[in-house]
XYZ file of C-alpha atoms in Angstrom:
555
model
C 1.072 -49.382 -68.101
C -2.089 -49.443 -68.489
C -4.136 -49.881 -71.327
C -6.780 -52.197 -72.317
C -8.407 -52.493 -75.688
C -11.753 -52.827 -74.010
C -11.803 -49.128 -73.090
C -12.099 -46.061 -75.350
C -9.283 -44.369 -73.304
C -8.242 -42.260 -76.217
C -11.430 -40.731 -77.628
C -10.631 -37.098 -78.576
C -12.312 -34.010 -77.284
C -12.753 -31.132 -79.676
C -12.717 -27.714 -78.016
C -15.185 -25.201 -79.372
C -13.342 -21.866 -79.369
C -15.335 -18.624 -79.659
C -13.508 -15.356 -80.387
C -15.065 -12.442 -78.683
C -14.266 -8.907 -78.803
C -13.431 -8.555 -75.070
C -13.166 -4.755 -75.423
C -16.872 -4.737 -76.144
C -17.716 -7.316 -73.381
C -21.092 -6.647 -71.688
C -23.795 -8.632 -69.974
C -25.613 -8.725 -73.260
C -23.216 -11.577 -74.288
C -24.898 -13.816 -71.814
C -28.306 -12.969 -73.248
C -27.208 -14.465 -76.530
C -26.490 -17.840 -74.734
C -30.084 -18.463 -74.016
C -33.456 -17.052 -74.837
C -34.627 -17.640 -71.258
C -33.575 -15.819 -68.039
C -30.395 -17.131 -66.602
C -29.769 -17.864 -62.960
C -26.874 -16.438 -60.983
C -24.895 -19.663 -61.204
C -25.547 -20.028 -64.868
C -24.064 -16.576 -65.395
C -21.256 -17.393 -62.953
C -20.418 -20.541 -64.960
C -20.502 -18.650 -68.324
C -18.284 -15.893 -66.990
C -15.426 -18.321 -66.043
C -14.269 -17.974 -69.643
C -13.566 -14.312 -68.924
C -11.884 -14.656 -65.575
C -8.109 -14.209 -65.327
C -6.199 -17.280 -64.207
C -2.843 -16.257 -65.634
C -1.157 -15.577 -62.324
C -1.667 -18.971 -60.708
C 1.656 -20.049 -58.960
C 3.016 -16.743 -60.302
C 2.315 -17.797 -63.839
C 3.836 -21.256 -63.593
C 0.296 -22.648 -63.670
C -1.155 -20.003 -65.955
C -4.558 -21.186 -67.020
C -7.027 -20.311 -69.801
C -10.675 -21.277 -69.818
C -11.692 -21.659 -73.420
C -15.236 -22.930 -72.863
C -17.664 -22.666 -69.931
C -21.360 -23.334 -70.131
C -24.127 -24.621 -67.799
C -25.598 -27.925 -68.789
C -29.173 -28.749 -67.657
C -30.961 -32.097 -67.943
C -28.377 -33.668 -70.049
C -29.224 -37.206 -71.247
C -26.232 -39.350 -72.153
C -26.323 -41.328 -75.256
C -25.744 -45.051 -75.129
C -22.029 -44.710 -75.668
C -21.572 -42.031 -73.012
C -23.682 -43.996 -70.555
C -21.728 -47.155 -71.023
C -18.367 -45.535 -70.806
C -19.248 -43.311 -67.817
C -20.368 -46.450 -65.991
C -17.166 -48.329 -66.931
C -14.900 -45.464 -65.965
C -16.722 -45.027 -62.705
C -15.808 -48.517 -61.789
C -12.196 -48.063 -62.913
C -12.052 -44.987 -60.776
C -13.310 -46.728 -57.657
C -16.388 -44.447 -57.666
C -19.038 -46.722 -59.248
C -22.285 -45.319 -60.598
C -25.334 -47.486 -61.600
C -25.305 -49.133 -65.062
C -28.771 -47.617 -65.532
C -27.545 -44.021 -65.129
C -28.823 -41.938 -68.114
C -29.046 -38.440 -66.953
C -26.267 -36.081 -65.634
C -26.860 -33.813 -62.750
C -27.085 -30.095 -63.784
C -23.551 -28.797 -63.923
C -21.042 -26.276 -65.231
C -18.884 -27.713 -67.962
C -15.417 -26.066 -68.262
C -12.748 -26.825 -70.795
C -9.443 -25.158 -71.064
C -5.580 -25.583 -70.705
C -2.786 -24.925 -68.294
C 0.412 -23.653 -69.818
C 2.019 -24.701 -71.922
C -0.299 -27.365 -73.479
C -2.161 -29.380 -70.747
C -5.781 -29.589 -71.806
C -8.477 -30.437 -69.298
C -12.091 -30.880 -68.674
C -13.750 -29.893 -65.373
C -17.391 -30.586 -64.538
C -18.847 -28.673 -61.535
C -22.111 -29.955 -60.127
C -24.831 -27.285 -59.504
C -24.132 -25.366 -56.287
C -27.003 -27.090 -54.502
C -25.579 -30.559 -55.383
C -21.867 -30.124 -54.813
C -20.470 -32.291 -52.101
C -17.709 -29.718 -51.538
C -15.032 -32.184 -52.863
C -12.680 -32.141 -55.821
C -11.815 -35.350 -57.664
C -9.043 -35.612 -60.315
C -8.933 -38.632 -62.647
C -5.339 -38.887 -63.828
C -4.752 -40.011 -67.403
C -3.584 -43.501 -68.314
C -1.130 -45.234 -70.629
C 1.016 -42.576 -72.449
C -1.923 -40.079 -71.932
C -2.769 -37.850 -74.802
C -6.454 -37.168 -74.737
C -9.088 -35.462 -72.487
C -11.657 -38.114 -71.746
C -15.161 -36.828 -70.863
C -16.334 -39.989 -69.271
C -14.577 -39.752 -65.879
C -15.990 -36.212 -65.238
C -19.466 -37.467 -66.304
C -19.173 -40.306 -63.801
C -17.747 -38.092 -61.046
C -20.537 -35.553 -61.108
C -23.096 -38.340 -60.757
C -21.704 -38.608 -57.279
C -21.547 -34.851 -56.916
C -17.783 -34.353 -57.010
C -16.288 -31.477 -58.962
C -14.367 -33.827 -61.389
C -11.580 -33.244 -63.779
C -9.609 -35.126 -66.477
C -6.725 -33.970 -68.579
C -4.355 -35.164 -71.397
C -1.029 -35.068 -69.526
C 0.182 -32.166 -71.651
C 0.174 -33.603 -75.172
C -1.842 -35.230 -77.900
C -1.362 -38.910 -78.556
C -3.038 -42.229 -79.130
C -2.368 -45.554 -77.318
C 1.282 -46.218 -76.699
C 2.466 -43.351 -78.924
C 5.686 -41.774 -77.614
C 6.442 -39.515 -80.476
C 5.208 -36.446 -78.638
C 8.105 -36.943 -76.310
C 10.894 -36.776 -79.005
C 13.381 -34.248 -77.636
C 10.611 -32.706 -75.750
C 11.879 -32.066 -72.112
C 8.954 -29.950 -70.961
C 6.496 -32.537 -72.415
C 8.174 -35.288 -70.438
C 8.091 -33.248 -67.190
C 4.393 -32.485 -67.563
C 3.690 -36.164 -68.242
C 5.929 -37.367 -65.410
C 4.478 -35.317 -62.642
C 3.806 -31.619 -63.338
C 0.454 -31.818 -65.110
C -1.343 -33.464 -62.160
C -0.113 -30.677 -59.884
C -0.851 -27.703 -62.086
C -4.355 -28.869 -63.187
C -5.202 -29.379 -59.516
C -4.080 -25.730 -58.891
C -6.231 -24.638 -61.811
C -9.235 -26.636 -60.722
C -9.166 -25.337 -57.138
C -8.961 -21.642 -58.489
C -11.880 -22.300 -60.886
C -13.829 -24.002 -58.130
C -13.429 -21.006 -55.816
C -14.661 -18.707 -58.512
C -17.750 -20.647 -59.302
C -18.616 -21.770 -55.752
C -17.070 -18.882 -53.753
C -15.237 -21.403 -51.591
C -12.393 -23.885 -51.843
C -13.175 -27.627 -51.792
C -13.078 -29.134 -48.333
C -11.230 -32.172 -49.567
C -9.342 -33.174 -52.681
C -8.795 -36.626 -54.118
C -6.887 -38.154 -57.052
C -7.745 -41.469 -58.642
C -6.494 -43.356 -61.486
C -5.163 -46.693 -62.969
C -1.846 -47.634 -64.451
C -0.060 -44.212 -65.270
C -3.035 -42.732 -63.443
C -2.266 -44.841 -60.316
C 1.403 -43.825 -60.644
C 0.188 -40.199 -60.657
C -1.317 -40.564 -57.193
C 1.753 -42.026 -55.722
C 3.931 -39.435 -57.439
C 1.754 -36.626 -56.137
C 1.987 -37.937 -52.568
C 5.746 -37.751 -52.873
C 6.290 -34.515 -54.856
C 3.182 -32.542 -53.762
C 2.109 -34.012 -50.457
C -0.471 -31.180 -49.860
C -2.251 -31.345 -53.188
C -4.627 -34.240 -52.310
C -6.069 -35.450 -49.010
C -6.693 -38.879 -50.550
C -5.102 -41.104 -53.242
C -6.578 -44.159 -55.053
C -3.841 -45.767 -56.993
C -5.041 -48.845 -59.073
C -2.595 -51.026 -60.929
C 0.109 -48.311 -60.474
C 3.132 -48.156 -62.704
C 5.156 -47.062 -59.818
C 8.633 -47.592 -61.247
C 7.792 -46.416 -64.609
C 11.066 -46.967 -66.381
C 11.295 -50.542 -65.170
C 7.716 -51.143 -66.286
C 8.589 -50.267 -69.785
C 12.224 -51.270 -70.137
C 12.303 -54.398 -67.980
C 8.737 -55.836 -67.742
C 7.501 -54.920 -71.155
C 10.855 -55.287 -72.873
C 11.344 -58.785 -71.617
C 7.834 -59.728 -72.469
C 8.219 -58.343 -75.964
C 11.404 -60.341 -76.425
C 9.504 -63.477 -75.151
C 6.430 -63.212 -77.468
C 8.105 -62.041 -80.749
C 10.498 -64.191 -82.855
C 13.685 -62.893 -84.592
C 11.540 -61.333 -87.352
C 9.389 -59.595 -84.818
C 6.458 -61.902 -85.606
C 4.005 -62.901 -82.769
C 4.765 -66.326 -81.404
C 1.500 -66.672 -79.583
C -1.795 -66.073 -81.490
C -5.283 -65.237 -80.228
C -6.429 -68.868 -80.668
C -3.675 -70.011 -78.298
C -4.681 -67.840 -75.413
C -7.802 -69.773 -74.352
C -5.839 -73.068 -74.212
C -3.349 -71.498 -71.814
C -6.002 -69.831 -69.738
C -8.197 -73.009 -69.388
C -5.093 -75.146 -68.406
C -4.122 -72.721 -65.666
C -7.604 -72.450 -64.313
C -8.079 -76.219 -64.376
C -4.786 -76.588 -62.386
C -5.194 -73.798 -59.776
C -8.836 -72.569 -59.575
C -9.802 -74.897 -56.708
C -6.729 -74.134 -54.433
C -8.823 -71.606 -52.552
C -11.761 -74.085 -52.002
C -14.002 -72.441 -54.586
C -14.343 -73.360 -58.275
C -15.359 -70.148 -59.863
C -12.784 -69.429 -62.590
C -10.849 -67.128 -60.383
C -7.360 -67.830 -58.948
C -7.378 -66.240 -55.537
C -3.643 -66.113 -54.989
C -1.372 -66.852 -58.065
C 1.678 -67.351 -55.656
C 0.032 -70.585 -54.612
C -0.386 -71.893 -58.142
C 2.260 -74.429 -59.398
C 1.243 -74.770 -63.132
C 3.814 -76.193 -65.510
C 3.447 -74.773 -69.075
C 5.410 -77.772 -70.343
C 2.232 -79.729 -70.048
C 0.820 -77.767 -73.019
C 3.500 -78.946 -75.468
C 2.309 -81.069 -78.424
C 3.031 -84.759 -78.286
C 4.580 -86.447 -81.384
C 2.114 -86.238 -84.298
C -0.325 -83.885 -82.508
C -0.986 -80.369 -83.601
C -4.473 -79.473 -82.172
C -5.164 -78.190 -78.664
C -1.491 -77.864 -77.752
C 1.430 -75.582 -78.218
C 4.781 -75.863 -79.933
C 7.961 -75.916 -77.817
C 8.702 -72.407 -79.010
C 5.370 -71.212 -77.753
C 5.683 -73.156 -74.453
C 9.122 -71.396 -73.963
C 7.426 -68.004 -74.526
C 4.778 -68.818 -71.942
C 7.457 -69.904 -69.432
C 9.380 -66.683 -70.049
C 6.196 -64.518 -69.408
C 5.554 -66.099 -65.958
C 9.241 -65.989 -65.011
C 10.504 -62.760 -63.249
C 13.085 -60.588 -64.796
C 16.516 -61.040 -63.261
C 19.839 -59.233 -63.468
C 23.264 -60.702 -64.215
C 23.653 -61.742 -60.610
C 20.382 -63.702 -60.692
C 18.488 -61.163 -58.470
C 14.766 -60.496 -59.382
C 14.339 -56.936 -60.669
C 10.772 -57.320 -61.840
C 7.972 -59.702 -61.198
C 6.681 -62.065 -63.862
C 3.075 -62.188 -65.218
C 0.833 -64.044 -62.614
C -1.058 -67.200 -63.205
C -4.729 -66.078 -63.884
C -3.696 -63.083 -65.988
C -4.113 -65.114 -69.245
C -7.672 -63.709 -69.744
C -6.003 -60.320 -70.526
C -3.191 -61.702 -72.650
C -5.360 -60.916 -75.810
C -3.810 -57.601 -76.846
C -0.880 -57.554 -74.281
C 0.708 -60.896 -75.335
C -1.098 -61.890 -78.528
C -1.977 -59.126 -81.078
C -5.676 -58.453 -81.450
C -5.371 -57.678 -85.137
C -2.917 -59.254 -87.744
C -1.646 -55.689 -88.488
C -0.656 -55.147 -84.914
C 1.947 -56.338 -82.479
C 1.233 -56.975 -78.811
C 0.992 -53.950 -76.447
C 4.049 -55.012 -74.526
C 6.087 -54.235 -77.691
C 4.723 -50.868 -78.236
C 5.123 -49.803 -74.591
C 8.704 -50.953 -74.447
C 9.847 -49.607 -77.929
C 8.013 -46.255 -77.881
C 9.298 -45.583 -74.397
C 12.822 -46.533 -75.412
C 12.847 -44.528 -78.594
C 11.211 -41.303 -77.416
C 11.107 -41.064 -73.645
C 13.993 -42.797 -72.122
C 16.747 -40.483 -73.126
C 17.123 -36.742 -73.226
C 17.836 -36.996 -76.900
C 15.809 -39.516 -78.881
C 17.594 -42.564 -80.238
C 18.466 -42.821 -83.963
C 15.423 -43.605 -86.038
C 17.194 -46.883 -87.214
C 18.069 -48.047 -83.628
C 17.401 -51.786 -83.246
C 15.358 -52.252 -80.192
C 16.808 -55.778 -79.470
C 20.243 -54.179 -78.985
C 19.012 -52.516 -75.799
C 20.502 -53.728 -72.514
C 18.792 -52.332 -69.324
C 21.716 -53.235 -67.224
C 24.269 -51.554 -69.458
C 22.118 -48.447 -69.756
C 21.050 -47.811 -66.175
C 23.398 -44.903 -65.653
C 22.199 -43.301 -68.988
C 18.607 -43.839 -67.883
C 19.067 -42.029 -64.584
C 17.847 -38.816 -65.903
C 14.465 -40.101 -66.938
C 14.211 -42.324 -63.856
C 14.721 -39.390 -61.565
C 12.036 -37.509 -63.386
C 9.343 -40.177 -63.820
C 9.816 -42.996 -61.282
C 7.620 -42.879 -58.160
C 9.344 -45.524 -56.230
C 10.825 -43.399 -53.450
C 9.592 -45.114 -50.227
C 9.825 -41.984 -48.152
C 6.226 -40.832 -47.933
C 6.604 -39.130 -44.519
C 5.547 -35.714 -45.729
C 2.338 -37.200 -47.199
C 1.527 -39.046 -43.944
C 2.339 -35.919 -41.833
C -0.008 -33.900 -43.985
C -2.827 -36.250 -42.988
C -2.986 -37.878 -46.485
C -4.390 -41.300 -46.884
C -3.757 -43.777 -49.678
C -5.637 -46.901 -51.108
C -3.415 -49.018 -53.464
C -5.551 -51.532 -55.400
C -3.945 -54.161 -57.744
C -5.758 -56.931 -59.605
C -4.128 -60.324 -59.464
C -5.054 -60.970 -63.079
C -3.160 -57.899 -64.363
C -1.321 -58.840 -67.560
C 0.298 -55.404 -68.066
C 1.752 -54.593 -64.628
C 2.266 -57.607 -62.422
C 0.902 -57.266 -58.889
C 4.100 -58.511 -57.551
C 5.830 -55.230 -58.550
C 3.373 -53.226 -56.444
C 3.741 -55.684 -53.502
C 7.524 -55.251 -53.614
C 7.214 -51.448 -53.544
C 4.694 -51.525 -50.733
C 6.961 -53.799 -48.660
C 9.772 -51.257 -49.278
C 7.587 -48.304 -48.110
C 6.632 -50.422 -44.996
C 10.315 -51.124 -44.256
C 11.255 -47.429 -44.700
C 8.443 -46.143 -42.542
C 9.196 -48.633 -39.796
C 12.872 -47.584 -39.866
C 11.521 -44.177 -38.936
C 9.195 -45.493 -36.244
C 6.082 -45.124 -38.436
C 3.477 -47.536 -39.577
C 2.583 -47.700 -43.232
C -0.937 -48.978 -42.597
C -1.653 -45.751 -40.662
C -1.910 -43.941 -44.001
C -1.637 -46.425 -46.913
C -3.123 -49.807 -47.429
C -2.806 -52.273 -50.283
C -5.682 -54.490 -51.541
C -5.066 -57.344 -53.888
C -8.115 -58.381 -55.889
C -8.350 -61.882 -57.275
C -9.190 -62.174 -60.963
C -9.239 -58.320 -61.454
C -7.488 -57.168 -64.646
C -5.313 -54.118 -65.476
C -7.642 -51.075 -65.600
C -10.390 -53.326 -66.965
C -13.840 -54.153 -65.486
C -14.560 -57.366 -67.388
C -12.102 -59.823 -65.978
C -13.060 -63.079 -64.217
C -12.844 -61.542 -60.681
C -14.811 -58.893 -58.877
C -14.009 -55.484 -60.324
C -16.536 -53.165 -58.808
C -15.681 -51.561 -55.415
C -16.451 -48.253 -53.803
C -12.995 -47.110 -52.982
C -13.813 -43.433 -52.822
C -16.372 -43.926 -50.027
C -13.760 -45.996 -48.017
C -11.158 -43.355 -48.587
C -13.501 -40.531 -47.523
C -14.374 -42.508 -44.327
C -10.633 -42.675 -43.666
C -9.814 -39.072 -44.594
C -12.900 -37.285 -43.145
C -13.994 -39.713 -40.396
C -10.735 -41.297 -39.428
C -11.996 -44.798 -40.019
C -9.248 -46.927 -41.666
C -10.738 -49.466 -44.064
C -10.541 -52.982 -42.496
C -11.960 -54.470 -45.711
C -13.098 -53.495 -49.194
C -16.298 -54.997 -50.541
C -15.759 -56.114 -54.113
C -18.507 -57.163 -56.544
C -18.911 -58.898 -59.945
C -21.527 -57.380 -62.112
C -23.267 -58.795 -65.279
C -23.831 -56.978 -68.433
C -26.989 -55.366 -67.052
C -25.072 -54.073 -64.040
C -26.623 -56.576 -61.638
C -24.460 -57.857 -58.804
C -23.957 -61.616 -59.153
C -21.059 -62.205 -56.656
C -19.563 -60.431 -53.639
C -16.286 -60.985 -51.760
C -14.467 -58.871 -49.245
C -10.809 -57.877 -49.893
C -8.585 -57.317 -46.847
C -5.516 -55.220 -46.491
C -2.151 -56.970 -47.591
C -1.018 -59.377 -46.443
C -4.323 -60.601 -45.199
C -6.651 -62.522 -47.599
C -10.331 -63.553 -47.871
C -10.664 -67.205 -47.079
C -13.834 -69.270 -48.057
C -15.360 -70.768 -44.895
C -16.161 -73.994 -46.758
C -19.898 -73.860 -46.003
C -21.718 -70.845 -47.130
C -22.739 -69.559 -50.604
C -19.427 -68.630 -52.270
C -21.143 -65.730 -54.112
C -21.899 -64.072 -50.728
C -19.315 -61.936 -48.865
C -20.513 -63.438 -45.573
C -19.067 -66.748 -46.623
C -15.470 -65.404 -46.343
C -13.287 -64.788 -43.403
C -9.989 -63.003 -42.927
C -6.822 -65.143 -42.997
C -4.081 -66.535 -45.258
C -4.621 -69.016 -48.033
C -1.534 -71.049 -47.224
C -2.674 -71.607 -43.624
């Protein structure tokens, strides 16, 4: 799911379209671009708008470059610098907080048929690391963010972002109303065809294909990497899937739907308010923080926490620093897993320690809004879940997931990425890092663990080992696509992935860091591949990675 109010995920990019009389095209056009003499690569960049990319995949990936210009000595403004930094950490390809200037690069904007807009930034030829990096869009997509490409070129990747094939804002599903092609693009096609387009543009500009291609993203962007590994196993050599919404229909119509029912009363008014969240968060931390031997505000393994929300209920005559029974019941429902009529768990509940992200997801940030879980569930239900949109007066509380599973099969087959058969991706040499924060209040980490276990079981049944090509890392205190949770949210996943893809060195650990507002590292801790955990040695400085060893917390 993937959205966090802390990020400007949906800032719009306005394309500047220049209409030129192509019949009168001549080199003099380039002269008007600049009063100074242009280099060969500047001219090559500018000429991309006139190249013909209409025949890609025999027209199925027909691409048009609307804008191409060479950018030199660009200084980011304060907003660009901040969000490029934040997005770099979200992507697992961190850049310094102090980064102000962008490397010289070719900026390319365009679209792939029918309506998939993209931005691609190509480092100057002498800087390019010969690798392509796609940042897949998050949430319900809908905009072309400039910040991931800005971050990516700092590390010299040819980097792309796109809008998923439509224009939207937040959890807005109206673009999908009776729009089958739009749903297909959003579900899986967009990431494939923009990769085809990017590789063609890259070859035109650099006169060579990228040696390696990677896809990274969080939430729906994490889902995109897993989906690409299944549907297009040769598109990418490496995948970084953070907080992935792997079973997308269940995320929205089980997880978010049940949470929405828990936190809204019969009039659809919020049961929990912003002022209540800190009470719950503090109580959980006080109860479970020290289980791992370190009191740092981070719950290392929520499955080891045994907090009872009933302890928060107001005693007779008390109304301050406590919750009503209705509110306590809502909190209990959030922590509880979703079950079917037979009592079987079909989706994990929110983990203890995720409360720091409940603002927005569980309690509305503004009085005019409802919690995000409500919007994700109802917009998906009304506009995406069925081939024909529901009646505009449909009551969302009338929906029954169990009764509707057969009717949801069409969208599930299209958009869910939970098929455990990833043999083609493995056989192609692909490698995958799956990263999920334990403090995720949007997509519970338990759902990703369940999927990973299913992949492991399937691969083992075919005499293959999942850890040979895919490893899961669970990060204590890390939020959903956010970088400001209580845990360590900075990690260089792209370097670890490259070492695996290029050098054949599988990551035995992932160094995670906590940074302050100035970008200074204040805490480090290793993360080990699931099911292994980082255990405090009981002696060293808990802010140092060297004070942790590999093990299991319950041991």
